[in-house]
Coordinates of C-alpha atoms in Angstrom, one line a residue:
M1 CA -2.8 54.7 8.1
H2 CA -0.5 54.4 5.0
L3 CA 3.0 54.4 5.6
P4 CA 3.6 57.4 3.5
L5 CA 1.3 59.4 5.4
A6 CA 2.6 58.4 8.7
I7 CA 6.2 59.5 7.6
A8 CA 4.9 62.8 6.6
F9 CA 3.2 63.1 9.9
A10 CA 6.3 62.1 11.8
S11 CA 8.5 64.7 9.8
S12 CA 6.0 67.6 10.0
P13 CA 6.8 71.1 11.1
L14 CA 4.6 70.8 14.2
L15 CA 6.7 67.9 15.4
A16 CA 10.0 69.8 14.2
A17 CA 9.1 72.7 16.7
A18 CA 9.1 70.0 19.5
P19 CA 12.7 68.8 19.6
S20 CA 12.0 66.4 22.5
V21 CA 9.9 64.4 20.3
L22 CA 12.2 64.1 17.7
T23 CA 15.2 63.3 19.6
A24 CA 13.5 60.4 21.4
S25 CA 13.3 57.2 19.5
W26 CA 9.6 57.3 19.4
K27 CA 7.6 58.4 16.4
P28 CA 4.0 58.7 16.3
F29 CA 2.4 55.9 13.9
L30 CA 5.8 54.4 13.4
T31 CA 7.1 52.9 16.6
T32 CA 5.2 52.0 20.0
M33 CA 5.4 54.6 22.7
P34 CA 8.2 54.1 25.2
V35 CA 6.1 53.1 28.5
W36 CA 8.0 50.1 29.4
D37 CA 9.3 51.5 32.5
Y38 CA 6.1 52.5 33.9
W39 CA 3.2 50.4 32.1
P40 CA 1.9 48.9 35.5
I41 CA 1.0 52.3 36.5
L42 CA -1.3 52.5 33.6
S43 CA -3.7 49.9 34.9
L44 CA -4.7 52.0 37.7
P45 CA -6.7 54.6 35.5
L46 CA -8.0 51.6 33.2
C47 CA -9.2 49.8 35.9
L48 CA -10.9 52.9 37.5
G49 CA -12.7 53.6 34.3
V50 CA -14.0 50.1 34.0
A51 CA -15.2 50.0 37.3
V52 CA -16.8 53.4 37.2
V53 CA -18.4 52.7 34.0
Y54 CA -19.7 49.3 35.0
K55 CA -21.2 50.2 38.3
T56 CA -22.7 53.3 36.8
T57 CA -24.6 51.1 34.5
K58 CA -25.6 48.4 37.1
C59 CA -26.3 50.6 40.2
P60 CA -30.1 51.3 40.5
D61 CA -29.2 54.3 42.9
A62 CA -26.5 56.9 41.7
A63 CA -25.6 57.6 45.3
R64 CA -23.9 54.1 45.6
V65 CA -22.0 54.2 42.6
P66 CA -18.7 55.9 44.3
R67 CA -18.8 53.2 46.9
E68 CA -19.4 50.2 45.0
S69 CA -17.0 51.3 42.1
A70 CA -14.1 51.7 44.6
I71 CA -14.9 48.0 45.9
L72 CA -15.0 46.8 42.3
F73 CA -11.6 48.8 41.7
L74 CA -10.0 47.2 44.4
W75 CA -11.3 43.6 43.3
I76 CA -9.9 44.3 39.8
M77 CA -6.5 45.3 41.1
L78 CA -6.4 42.4 43.6
G79 CA -7.0 40.1 40.7
L80 CA -4.5 41.7 38.5
I81 CA -2.0 41.1 41.5
A82 CA -3.0 37.6 42.0
A83 CA -2.6 36.9 38.2
A84 CA 0.9 38.7 38.1
V85 CA 2.2 36.6 41.1
V86 CA 0.9 33.1 39.7
V87 CA 2.3 34.1 36.3
Q88 CA 5.7 35.0 38.3
L89 CA 5.6 31.6 40.2
V90 CA 5.0 29.8 36.7
T91 CA 7.9 31.2 35.1
V92 CA 10.2 31.0 37.9
L93 CA 9.4 27.2 38.6
N94 CA 9.8 26.3 35.1

């Protein structure tokens, strides 16, 4: 998207009607969303979606999809937690 179009969108009357959007430091298409305080929580729906879609395409029986996708979701989350622990240990030890 071109910058002038993004600036026009950010100053549109629709956004002017929502003062909470304009008073915040976030402007659509110009700055990143302020999700730094709760970004680890956003991994939950992402991992769940990946697990469900993957198991939906791989399971021969649709009745097994919920159980197997829940197991895969737990494995993905355990892998993310293990990776976070390893990164934390590497950064602390250096």
